[in-house]
Coordinates of C-alpha atoms in Angstrom, one line a residue:
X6 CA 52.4 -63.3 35.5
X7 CA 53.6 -59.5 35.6
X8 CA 57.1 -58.3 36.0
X9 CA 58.2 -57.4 39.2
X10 CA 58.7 -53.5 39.1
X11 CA 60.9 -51.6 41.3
X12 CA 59.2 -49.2 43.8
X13 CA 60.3 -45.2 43.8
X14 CA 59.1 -44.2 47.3
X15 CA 56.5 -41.2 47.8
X16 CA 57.6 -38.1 49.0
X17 CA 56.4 -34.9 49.6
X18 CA 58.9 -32.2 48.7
X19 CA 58.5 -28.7 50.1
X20 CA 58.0 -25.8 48.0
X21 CA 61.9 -25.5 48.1
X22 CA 62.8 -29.2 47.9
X23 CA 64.1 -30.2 44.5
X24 CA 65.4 -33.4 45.8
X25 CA 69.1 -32.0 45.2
X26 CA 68.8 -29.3 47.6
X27 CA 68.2 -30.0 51.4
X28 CA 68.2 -26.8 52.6
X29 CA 65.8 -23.9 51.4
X30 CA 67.7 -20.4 50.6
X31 CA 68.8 -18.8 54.0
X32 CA 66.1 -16.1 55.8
X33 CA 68.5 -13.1 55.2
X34 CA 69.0 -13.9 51.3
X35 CA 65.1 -14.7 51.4
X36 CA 64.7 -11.4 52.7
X37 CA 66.2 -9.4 50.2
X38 CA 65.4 -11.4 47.4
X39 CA 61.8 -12.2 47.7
X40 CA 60.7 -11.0 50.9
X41 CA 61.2 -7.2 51.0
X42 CA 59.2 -5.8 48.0
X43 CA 56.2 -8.0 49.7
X44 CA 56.3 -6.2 52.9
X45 CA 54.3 -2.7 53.5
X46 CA 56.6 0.4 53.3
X47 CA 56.3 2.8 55.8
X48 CA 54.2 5.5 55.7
X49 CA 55.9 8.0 53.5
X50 CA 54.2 11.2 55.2
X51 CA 55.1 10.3 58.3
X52 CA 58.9 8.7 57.7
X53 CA 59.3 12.4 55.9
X54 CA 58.0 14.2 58.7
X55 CA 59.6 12.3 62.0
X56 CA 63.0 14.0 60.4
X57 CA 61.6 17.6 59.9
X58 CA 59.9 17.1 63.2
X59 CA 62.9 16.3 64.7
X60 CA 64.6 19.2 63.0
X61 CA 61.9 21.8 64.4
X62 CA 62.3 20.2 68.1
X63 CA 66.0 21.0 68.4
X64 CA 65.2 24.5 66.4
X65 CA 63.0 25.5 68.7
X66 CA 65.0 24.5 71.7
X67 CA 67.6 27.0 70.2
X68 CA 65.2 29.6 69.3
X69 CA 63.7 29.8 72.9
X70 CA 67.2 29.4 74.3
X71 CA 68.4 32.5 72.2
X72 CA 65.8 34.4 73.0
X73 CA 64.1 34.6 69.8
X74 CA 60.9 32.5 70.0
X75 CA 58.4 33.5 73.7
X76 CA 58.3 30.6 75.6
X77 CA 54.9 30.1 75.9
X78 CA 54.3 30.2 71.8
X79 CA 56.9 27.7 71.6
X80 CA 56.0 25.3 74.5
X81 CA 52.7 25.5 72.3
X82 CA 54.0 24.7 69.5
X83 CA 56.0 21.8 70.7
X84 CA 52.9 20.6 72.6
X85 CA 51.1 20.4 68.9
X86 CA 54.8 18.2 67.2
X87 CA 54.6 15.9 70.0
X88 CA 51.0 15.1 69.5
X89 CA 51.7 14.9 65.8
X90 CA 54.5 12.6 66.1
X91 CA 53.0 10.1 68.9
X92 CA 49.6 10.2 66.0
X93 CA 52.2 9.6 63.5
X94 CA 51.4 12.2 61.5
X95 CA 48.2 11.0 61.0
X96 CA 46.0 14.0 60.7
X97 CA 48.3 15.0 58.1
X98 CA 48.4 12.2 55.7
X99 CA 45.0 12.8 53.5
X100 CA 45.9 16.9 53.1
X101 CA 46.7 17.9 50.0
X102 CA 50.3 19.7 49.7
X103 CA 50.5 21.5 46.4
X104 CA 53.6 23.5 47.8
X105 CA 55.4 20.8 49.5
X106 CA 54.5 18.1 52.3
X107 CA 56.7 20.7 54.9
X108 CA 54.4 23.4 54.1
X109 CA 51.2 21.3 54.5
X110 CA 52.3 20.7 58.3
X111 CA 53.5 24.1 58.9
X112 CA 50.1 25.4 58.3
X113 CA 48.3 22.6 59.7
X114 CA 50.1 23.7 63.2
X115 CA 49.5 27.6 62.2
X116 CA 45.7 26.6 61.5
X117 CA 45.5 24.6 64.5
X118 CA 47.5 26.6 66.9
X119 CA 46.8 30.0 65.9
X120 CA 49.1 32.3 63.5
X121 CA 51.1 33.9 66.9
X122 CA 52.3 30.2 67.7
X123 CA 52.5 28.2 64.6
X124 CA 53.9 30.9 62.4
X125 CA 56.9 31.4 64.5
X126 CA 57.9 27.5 63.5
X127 CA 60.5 29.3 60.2
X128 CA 61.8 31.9 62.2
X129 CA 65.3 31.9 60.9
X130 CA 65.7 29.0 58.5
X131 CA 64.2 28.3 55.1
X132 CA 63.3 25.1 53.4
X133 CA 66.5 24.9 51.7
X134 CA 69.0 24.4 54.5
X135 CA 66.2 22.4 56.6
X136 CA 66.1 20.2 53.6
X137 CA 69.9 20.1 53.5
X138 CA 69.7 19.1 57.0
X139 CA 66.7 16.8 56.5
X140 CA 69.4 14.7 53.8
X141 CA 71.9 14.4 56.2
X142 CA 69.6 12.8 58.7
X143 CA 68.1 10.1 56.6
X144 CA 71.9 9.3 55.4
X145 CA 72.5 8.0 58.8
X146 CA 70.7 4.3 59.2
X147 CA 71.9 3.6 55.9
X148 CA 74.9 4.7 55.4
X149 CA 75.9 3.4 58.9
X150 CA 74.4 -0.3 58.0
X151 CA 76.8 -0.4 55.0
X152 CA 79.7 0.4 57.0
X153 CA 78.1 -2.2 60.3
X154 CA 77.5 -5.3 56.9
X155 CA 81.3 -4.1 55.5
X156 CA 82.4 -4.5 58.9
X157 CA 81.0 -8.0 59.2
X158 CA 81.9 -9.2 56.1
X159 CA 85.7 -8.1 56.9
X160 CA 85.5 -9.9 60.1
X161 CA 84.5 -13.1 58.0
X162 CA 87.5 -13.0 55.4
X163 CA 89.6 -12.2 58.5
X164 CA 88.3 -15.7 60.3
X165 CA 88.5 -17.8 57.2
X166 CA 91.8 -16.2 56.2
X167 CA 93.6 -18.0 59.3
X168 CA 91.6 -20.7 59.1
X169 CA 92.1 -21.4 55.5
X170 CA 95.9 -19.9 55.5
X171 CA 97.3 -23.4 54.7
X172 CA 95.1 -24.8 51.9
X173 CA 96.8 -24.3 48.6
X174 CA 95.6 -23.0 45.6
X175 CA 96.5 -21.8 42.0
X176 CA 96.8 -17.9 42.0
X177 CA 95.3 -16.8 38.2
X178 CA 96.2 -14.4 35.6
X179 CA 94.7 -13.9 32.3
X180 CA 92.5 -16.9 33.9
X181 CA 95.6 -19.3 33.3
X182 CA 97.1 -20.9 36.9
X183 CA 100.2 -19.0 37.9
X184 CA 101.9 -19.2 41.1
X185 CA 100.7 -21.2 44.4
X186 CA 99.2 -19.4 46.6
X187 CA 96.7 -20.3 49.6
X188 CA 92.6 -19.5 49.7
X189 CA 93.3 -18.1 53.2
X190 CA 96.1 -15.6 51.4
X191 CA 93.4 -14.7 48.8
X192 CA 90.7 -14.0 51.3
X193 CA 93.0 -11.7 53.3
X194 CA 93.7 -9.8 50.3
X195 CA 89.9 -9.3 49.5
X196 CA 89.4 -7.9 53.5
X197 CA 92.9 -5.5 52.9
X198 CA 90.6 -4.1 49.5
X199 CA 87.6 -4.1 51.8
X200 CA 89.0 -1.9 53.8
X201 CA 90.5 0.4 51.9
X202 CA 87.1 0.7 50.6
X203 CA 85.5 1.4 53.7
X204 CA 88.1 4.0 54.7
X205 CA 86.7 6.1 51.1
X206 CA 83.3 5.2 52.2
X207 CA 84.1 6.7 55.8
X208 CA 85.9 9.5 53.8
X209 CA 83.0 9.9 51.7
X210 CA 80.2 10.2 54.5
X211 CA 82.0 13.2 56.1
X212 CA 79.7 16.0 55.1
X213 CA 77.1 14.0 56.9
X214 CA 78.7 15.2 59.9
X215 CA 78.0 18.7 59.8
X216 CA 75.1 20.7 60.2
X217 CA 73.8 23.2 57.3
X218 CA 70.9 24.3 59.8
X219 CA 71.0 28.0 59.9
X220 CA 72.3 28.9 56.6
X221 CA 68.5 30.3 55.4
X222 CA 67.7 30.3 52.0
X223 CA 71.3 30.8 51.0
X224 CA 72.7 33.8 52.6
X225 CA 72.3 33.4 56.3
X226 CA 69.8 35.5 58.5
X227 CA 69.8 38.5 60.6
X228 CA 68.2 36.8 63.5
X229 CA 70.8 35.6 66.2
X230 CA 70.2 31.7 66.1
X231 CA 73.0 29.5 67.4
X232 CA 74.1 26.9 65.3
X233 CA 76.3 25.4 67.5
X234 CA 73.4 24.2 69.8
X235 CA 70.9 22.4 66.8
X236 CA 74.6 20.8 65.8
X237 CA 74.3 19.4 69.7
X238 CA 70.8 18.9 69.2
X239 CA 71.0 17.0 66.4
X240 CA 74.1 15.0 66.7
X241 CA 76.3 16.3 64.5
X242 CA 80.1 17.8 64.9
X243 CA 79.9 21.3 63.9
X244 CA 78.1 23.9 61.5
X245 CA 79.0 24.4 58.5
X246 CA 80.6 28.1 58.4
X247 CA 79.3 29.5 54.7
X248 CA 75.9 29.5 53.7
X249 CA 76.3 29.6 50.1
X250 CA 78.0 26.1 50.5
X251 CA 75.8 24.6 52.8
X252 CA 72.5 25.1 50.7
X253 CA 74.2 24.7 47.8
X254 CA 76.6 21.6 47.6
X255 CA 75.1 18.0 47.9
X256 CA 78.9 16.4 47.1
X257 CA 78.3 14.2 49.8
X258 CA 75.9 11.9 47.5
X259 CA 78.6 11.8 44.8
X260 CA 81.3 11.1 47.2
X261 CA 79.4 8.1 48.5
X262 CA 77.8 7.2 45.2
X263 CA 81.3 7.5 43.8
X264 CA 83.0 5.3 47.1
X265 CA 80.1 2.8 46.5
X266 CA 80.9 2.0 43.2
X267 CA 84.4 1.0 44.0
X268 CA 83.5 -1.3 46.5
X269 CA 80.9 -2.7 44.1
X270 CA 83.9 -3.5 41.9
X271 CA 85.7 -5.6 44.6
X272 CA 82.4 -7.2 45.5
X273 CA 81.4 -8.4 41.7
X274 CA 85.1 -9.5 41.0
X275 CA 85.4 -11.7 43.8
X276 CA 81.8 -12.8 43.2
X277 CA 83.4 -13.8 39.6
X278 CA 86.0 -15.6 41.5
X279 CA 84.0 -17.9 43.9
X280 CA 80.8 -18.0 40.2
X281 CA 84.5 -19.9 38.6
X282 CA 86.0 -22.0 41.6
X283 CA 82.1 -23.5 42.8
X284 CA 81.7 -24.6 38.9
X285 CA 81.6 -28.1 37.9
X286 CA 85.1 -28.0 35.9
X287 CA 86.8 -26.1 38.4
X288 CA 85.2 -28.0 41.4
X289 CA 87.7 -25.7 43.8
X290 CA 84.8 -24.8 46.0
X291 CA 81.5 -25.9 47.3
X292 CA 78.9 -23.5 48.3
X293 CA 76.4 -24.6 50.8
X294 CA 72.6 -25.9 50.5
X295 CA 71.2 -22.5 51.3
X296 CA 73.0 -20.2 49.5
X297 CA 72.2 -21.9 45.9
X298 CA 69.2 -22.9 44.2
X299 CA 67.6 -25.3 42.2
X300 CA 66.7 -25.2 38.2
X301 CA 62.5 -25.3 37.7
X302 CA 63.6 -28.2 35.1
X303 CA 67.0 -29.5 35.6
X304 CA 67.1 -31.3 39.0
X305 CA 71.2 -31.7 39.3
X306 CA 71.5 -28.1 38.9
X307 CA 73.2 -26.1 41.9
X308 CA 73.0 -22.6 40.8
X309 CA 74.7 -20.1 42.5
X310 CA 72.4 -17.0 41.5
X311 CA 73.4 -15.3 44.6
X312 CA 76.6 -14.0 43.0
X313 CA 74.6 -13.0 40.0
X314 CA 72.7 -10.7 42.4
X315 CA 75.6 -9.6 43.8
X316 CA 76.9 -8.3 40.9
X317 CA 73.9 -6.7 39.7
X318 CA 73.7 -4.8 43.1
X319 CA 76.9 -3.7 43.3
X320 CA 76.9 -1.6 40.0
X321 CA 73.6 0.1 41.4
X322 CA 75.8 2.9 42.2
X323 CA 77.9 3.2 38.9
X324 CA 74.3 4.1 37.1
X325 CA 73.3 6.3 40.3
X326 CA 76.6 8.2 40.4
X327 CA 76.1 8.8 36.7
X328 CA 72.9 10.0 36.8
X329 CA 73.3 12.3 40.1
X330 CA 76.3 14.3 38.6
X331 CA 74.3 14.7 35.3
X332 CA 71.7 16.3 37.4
X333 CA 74.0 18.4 39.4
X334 CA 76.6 19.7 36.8
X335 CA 73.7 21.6 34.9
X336 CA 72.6 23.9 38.1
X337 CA 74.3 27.1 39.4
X338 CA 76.4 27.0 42.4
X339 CA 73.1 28.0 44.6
X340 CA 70.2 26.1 45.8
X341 CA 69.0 24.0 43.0
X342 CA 66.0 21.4 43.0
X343 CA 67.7 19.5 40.8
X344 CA 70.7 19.3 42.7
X345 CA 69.2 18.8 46.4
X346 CA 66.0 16.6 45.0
X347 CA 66.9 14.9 42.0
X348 CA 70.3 14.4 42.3
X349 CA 69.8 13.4 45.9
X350 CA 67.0 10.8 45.0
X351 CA 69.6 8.5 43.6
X352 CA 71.3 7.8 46.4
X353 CA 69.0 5.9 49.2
X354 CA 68.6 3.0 46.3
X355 CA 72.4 3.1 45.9
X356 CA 73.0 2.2 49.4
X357 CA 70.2 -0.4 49.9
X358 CA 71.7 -2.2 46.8
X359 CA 75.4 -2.0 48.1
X360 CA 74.2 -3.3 51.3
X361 CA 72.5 -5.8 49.9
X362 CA 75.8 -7.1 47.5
X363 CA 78.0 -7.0 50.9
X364 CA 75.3 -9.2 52.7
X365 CA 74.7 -11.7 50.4
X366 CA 78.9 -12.1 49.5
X367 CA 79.3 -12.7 52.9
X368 CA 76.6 -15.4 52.9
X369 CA 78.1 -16.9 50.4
X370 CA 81.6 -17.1 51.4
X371 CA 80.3 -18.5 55.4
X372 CA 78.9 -21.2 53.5
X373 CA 82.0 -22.0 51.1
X374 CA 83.7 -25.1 51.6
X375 CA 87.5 -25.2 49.8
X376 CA 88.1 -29.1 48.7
X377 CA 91.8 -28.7 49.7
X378 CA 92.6 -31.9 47.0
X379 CA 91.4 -30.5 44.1
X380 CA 92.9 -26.6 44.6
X381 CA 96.6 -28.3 45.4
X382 CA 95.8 -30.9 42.5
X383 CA 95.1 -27.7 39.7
X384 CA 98.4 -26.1 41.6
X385 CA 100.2 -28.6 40.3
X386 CA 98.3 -29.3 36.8
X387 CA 99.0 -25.8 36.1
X388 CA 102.5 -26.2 37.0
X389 CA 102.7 -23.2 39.2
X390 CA 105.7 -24.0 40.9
X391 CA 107.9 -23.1 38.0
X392 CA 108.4 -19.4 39.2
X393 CA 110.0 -20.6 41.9
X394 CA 112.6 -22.8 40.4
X395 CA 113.6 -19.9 38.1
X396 CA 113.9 -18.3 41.6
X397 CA 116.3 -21.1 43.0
X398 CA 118.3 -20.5 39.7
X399 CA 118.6 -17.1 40.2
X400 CA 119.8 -17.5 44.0
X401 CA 122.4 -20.7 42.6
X402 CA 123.9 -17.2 40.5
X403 CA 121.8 -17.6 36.8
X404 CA 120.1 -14.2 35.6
X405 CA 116.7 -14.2 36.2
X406 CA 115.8 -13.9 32.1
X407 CA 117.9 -17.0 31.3
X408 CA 116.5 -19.0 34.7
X409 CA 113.0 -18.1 33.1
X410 CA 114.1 -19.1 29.4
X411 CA 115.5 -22.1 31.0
X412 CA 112.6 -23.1 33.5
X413 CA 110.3 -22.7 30.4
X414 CA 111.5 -24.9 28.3
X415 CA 111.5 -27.5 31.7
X416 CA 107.8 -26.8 31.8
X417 CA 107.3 -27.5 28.2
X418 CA 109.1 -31.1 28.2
X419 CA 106.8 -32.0 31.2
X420 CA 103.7 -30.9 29.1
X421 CA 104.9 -33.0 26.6
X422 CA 105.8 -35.8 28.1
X423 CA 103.4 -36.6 31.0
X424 CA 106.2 -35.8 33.7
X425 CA 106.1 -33.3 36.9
X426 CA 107.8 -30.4 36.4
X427 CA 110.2 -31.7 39.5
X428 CA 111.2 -34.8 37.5
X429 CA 112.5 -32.9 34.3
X430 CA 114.2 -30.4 36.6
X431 CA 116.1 -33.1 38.5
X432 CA 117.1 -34.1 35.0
X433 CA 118.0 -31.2 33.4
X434 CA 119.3 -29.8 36.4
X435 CA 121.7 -32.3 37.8
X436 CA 124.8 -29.9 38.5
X437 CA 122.9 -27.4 40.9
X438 CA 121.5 -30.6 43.7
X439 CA 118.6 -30.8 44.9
X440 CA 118.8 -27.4 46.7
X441 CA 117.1 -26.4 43.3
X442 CA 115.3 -29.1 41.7
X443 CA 114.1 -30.8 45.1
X444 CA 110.9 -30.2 46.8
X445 CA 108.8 -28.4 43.8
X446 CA 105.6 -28.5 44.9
X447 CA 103.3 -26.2 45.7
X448 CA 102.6 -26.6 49.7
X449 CA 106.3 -26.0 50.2
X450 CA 106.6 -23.2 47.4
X451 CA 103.6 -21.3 49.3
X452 CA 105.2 -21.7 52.8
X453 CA 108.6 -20.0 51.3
X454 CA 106.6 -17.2 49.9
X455 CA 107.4 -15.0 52.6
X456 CA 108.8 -11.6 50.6
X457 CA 106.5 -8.9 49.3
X458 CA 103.0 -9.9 51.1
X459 CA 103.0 -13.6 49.6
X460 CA 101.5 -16.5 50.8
X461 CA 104.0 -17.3 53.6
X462 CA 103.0 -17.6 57.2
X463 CA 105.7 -14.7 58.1
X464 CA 104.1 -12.7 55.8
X465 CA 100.1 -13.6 56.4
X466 CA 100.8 -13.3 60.3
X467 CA 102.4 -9.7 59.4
X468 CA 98.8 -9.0 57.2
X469 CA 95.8 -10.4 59.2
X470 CA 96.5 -8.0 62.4
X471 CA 97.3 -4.7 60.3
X472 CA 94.1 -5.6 58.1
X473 CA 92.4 -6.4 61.6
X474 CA 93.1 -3.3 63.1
X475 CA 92.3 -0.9 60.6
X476 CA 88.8 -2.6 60.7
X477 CA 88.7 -2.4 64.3
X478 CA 89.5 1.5 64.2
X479 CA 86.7 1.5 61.6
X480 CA 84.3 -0.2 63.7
X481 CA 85.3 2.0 67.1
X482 CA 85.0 5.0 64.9
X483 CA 81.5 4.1 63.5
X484 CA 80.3 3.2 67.8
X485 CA 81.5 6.6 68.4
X486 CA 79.6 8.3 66.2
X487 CA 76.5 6.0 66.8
X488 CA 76.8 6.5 71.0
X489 CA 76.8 10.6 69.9
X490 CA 73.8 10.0 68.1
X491 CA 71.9 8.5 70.8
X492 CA 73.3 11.0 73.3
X493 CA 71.9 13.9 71.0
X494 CA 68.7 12.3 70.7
X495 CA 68.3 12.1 74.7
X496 CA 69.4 15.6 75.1
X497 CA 66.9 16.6 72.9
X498 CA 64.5 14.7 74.6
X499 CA 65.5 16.4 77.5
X500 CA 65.4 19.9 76.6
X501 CA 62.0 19.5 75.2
X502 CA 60.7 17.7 77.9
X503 CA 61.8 20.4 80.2
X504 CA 60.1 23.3 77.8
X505 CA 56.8 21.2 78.1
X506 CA 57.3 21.2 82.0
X507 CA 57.5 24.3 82.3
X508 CA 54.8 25.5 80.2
X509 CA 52.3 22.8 82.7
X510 CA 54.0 24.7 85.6
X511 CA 53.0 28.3 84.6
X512 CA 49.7 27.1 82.4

């Protein structure tokens, strides 16, 4: 007669199901991890030429306005942009453009439209300052969705800081447990870094802000064009003033190169932080299902290789900064391919990657659980209540140096001898009460902690609004700027619209 056996039941896992995991990898890390490179890019004729286009619609606006371009060549030659753009550039995509893809369309419009209409498309600008112009343009998405992610990702530290601003933890230094703090203190502090951060990268992103159209090849031009109306046109605050600087100087991708690599140093040391607290022998936190993943072999594995590509995206910039000065600081003070092409080409992977490292932190952190037991439990293991006894001491009338030689040697004995740190004290202690040696531990030491931005609630209810509102400012700033934009964009629409209306009318 056969053994009886014991039955494992049949399933049928999902791609993503290792049995450990019950949850696949959320859609936005999917996304940038394994979905993106899979997608079709965008046409890159066309994404290049919907910013010139742009450029030549609010140019020619001006140039008719000043009186510089007739208004019949020009309603023309808007007629032929618009059809361009709404056929996405299509008839342009299979030329061949030995000198450039803006040249290609320039005399695809001259060829199609007739030298009189399409050749007056340059009249007072060159390729230098439209290109500088061009940069400036394609800055905007990105650069604002780094800000709009920093933004969120501030707003998540500020919600889990008061929600979290009574669990108690160990502060480290030199890796070693040091005073209590809580986790809702230490997330506060990472949003105060955030934005200081974002204020550089605000800082940074200035020069996006003002228009080089107009400046020529470097030295201006004779023809009467008005700057002030493309800077309208286009969204931006105001001209720039010299024309040597405005073709020549493309500081604005080392200033945000530079301000992305700081913030890529806050975002892979607190992704250090949380790779420590969410491991097995710290156990401090627990990341959620779908923001880990399994190993191919080992099936108790949580892995949180999220934070590994957070701190391989973050230091994008480092490299890119480095290799955009390298290119700029061997180039004249003039127009310079290798300052406004090379250089420049460095910095749209910079701020997809940055982006990328502030998304995935924060999908980290919504999904981090602190185990409240075990982060008081190592606050008291690693007997960080002791600076606060040397404290008491020092307010009883001891001198800090000998509360400190004093406390230590307290802290040694209970090492030695199995004890809490409060026992020993009590013993050792017995002429100053219990105002000293009493309640040491490290919910109570926290809560007192009220002096120089510590951990008490006086001084986390002083921190959360001032962090709060400078990301609020940040945020109003950034709608501001967004709203003038748009605004630009419909006035644009606008003037153009009414060129081509009144070209029907007279035609």
């Amino acid at each position: 007669m056969s053994s009886p056996t014991t039955s494992i039941p049949a399933s049928s896992p999902t791609a993503w199901d290792s049995g450990r995991l019950k949850r696949p990898v959320c859609a936005a890390a999917q996304e940038i991890l394994f979905d993106r490179h899979l997608r079709p890019s965008a046409e890159p004729v066309a994404a290049e030429l919907q910013l010139i286009s742009q450029v030549d619609r609010a140019h020619l606006v001006m140039l008719v306005e000043q009186g510089i371009a007739a208004p019949e060549a020009a309603q023309r030659l808007l007629e032929g942009i618009e059809r361009l753009r709404k056929a996405h550039f299509g008839p342009l995509i299979d030329l061949p453009a030995p000198r450039g893809r803006y040249l290609a369309y320039e005399s695809y419009l001259i060829d199609t439209l007739g030298p009189d209409v399409g050749g007056i498309l340059h009249s007072g600008r060159s390729r230098n300052d439209l290109n500088a112009t061009v940069i400036r343009l394609r800055l905007r998405e990105p650069y604002d969705r780094l800000l709009a992610e920093c933004d969120l990702l501030g707003r998540r530290l500020l919600s889990d800081g008061r929600r979290y601003a009574a669990v108690t933890m160990p502060a480290y230094t030199h890796h070693q447990p040091a005073v209590p703090i809580t986790y809702g203190h230490y997330l506060v502090g990472v949003a105060a870094a955030l934005v200081r951060d974002m204020a550089d990268l605000w800082n940074a992103g200035e020069e996006i802000e003002q228009n080089p159209l107009g400046a020529g090849a470097v030295g201006g031009t004779s023809l009467p064009i008005d700057p002030r109306r493309t800077t309208r046109l286009l969204g931006f605050s105001e001209p720039l003033a010299n024309s040597v600087h405005a073709v020549a100087s493309r500081d604005v991708v080392l200033r945000l190169t530079s301000a992305a690599a700081v913030l890529g140093v806050l975002l892979c040391r607190v992704a250090h932080d949380v790779q420590h607290w969410s491991s097995v022998e710290s156990g401090l936190l627990h990341l959620a299902d779908d923001v880990v993943g399994s190993s191919s072999m080992m099936p108790q594995k949580r892995n949180p290789f999220l934070l590994e590509h957070v701190q391989g995206r973050a230091t994008v910039a480092l490299g890119a900064f480095t290799a955009a000065v390298s290119a700029m600081c061997t180039s004249r003070f003039t127009n310079a391919i290798a300052v406004g092409t090379e250089a420049v080409a460095h910095i749209w992977s910079t701020l997809e990657a940055a982006t990328d490292a502030v998304v995935l932190l924060r999908l980290v952190l919504e999904g981090a659980e602190p185990d409240a037991a075990r982060m008081r439990q190592s606050a008291v293991e690693g007997q960080t209540v002791a600076t606060h006894l040397a404290e008491r001491l020092v307010s009883a009338g001891m001198p800090f140096r000998s509360a400190h030689h004093r406390v230590g040697a307290i802290a040694v004995e209970a090492l030695e001898t199995g004890r809490p740190l409060e026992d020993v004290a009590r013993q050792r202690l017995p002429q100053y009460g219990p105002a000293v040696w009493s309640g040491l531990d490290p919910d109570s030491v926290a809560a007192t902690a009220n002096y120089g931005g510590g951990p008490g609630p006086g001084a986390l209810e002083a921190a959360l609004p001032d962090v709060g509102a400078r990301l609020t400012d940040l945020r109003r700033r950034a709608a501001r700027r967004r709203r003038r934009w748009a605004e630009a964009a419909a006035e644009l629409d606008a003037a153009v619209h009414d060129i081509l209306t009144n070209h029907q009318k007279t035609a």
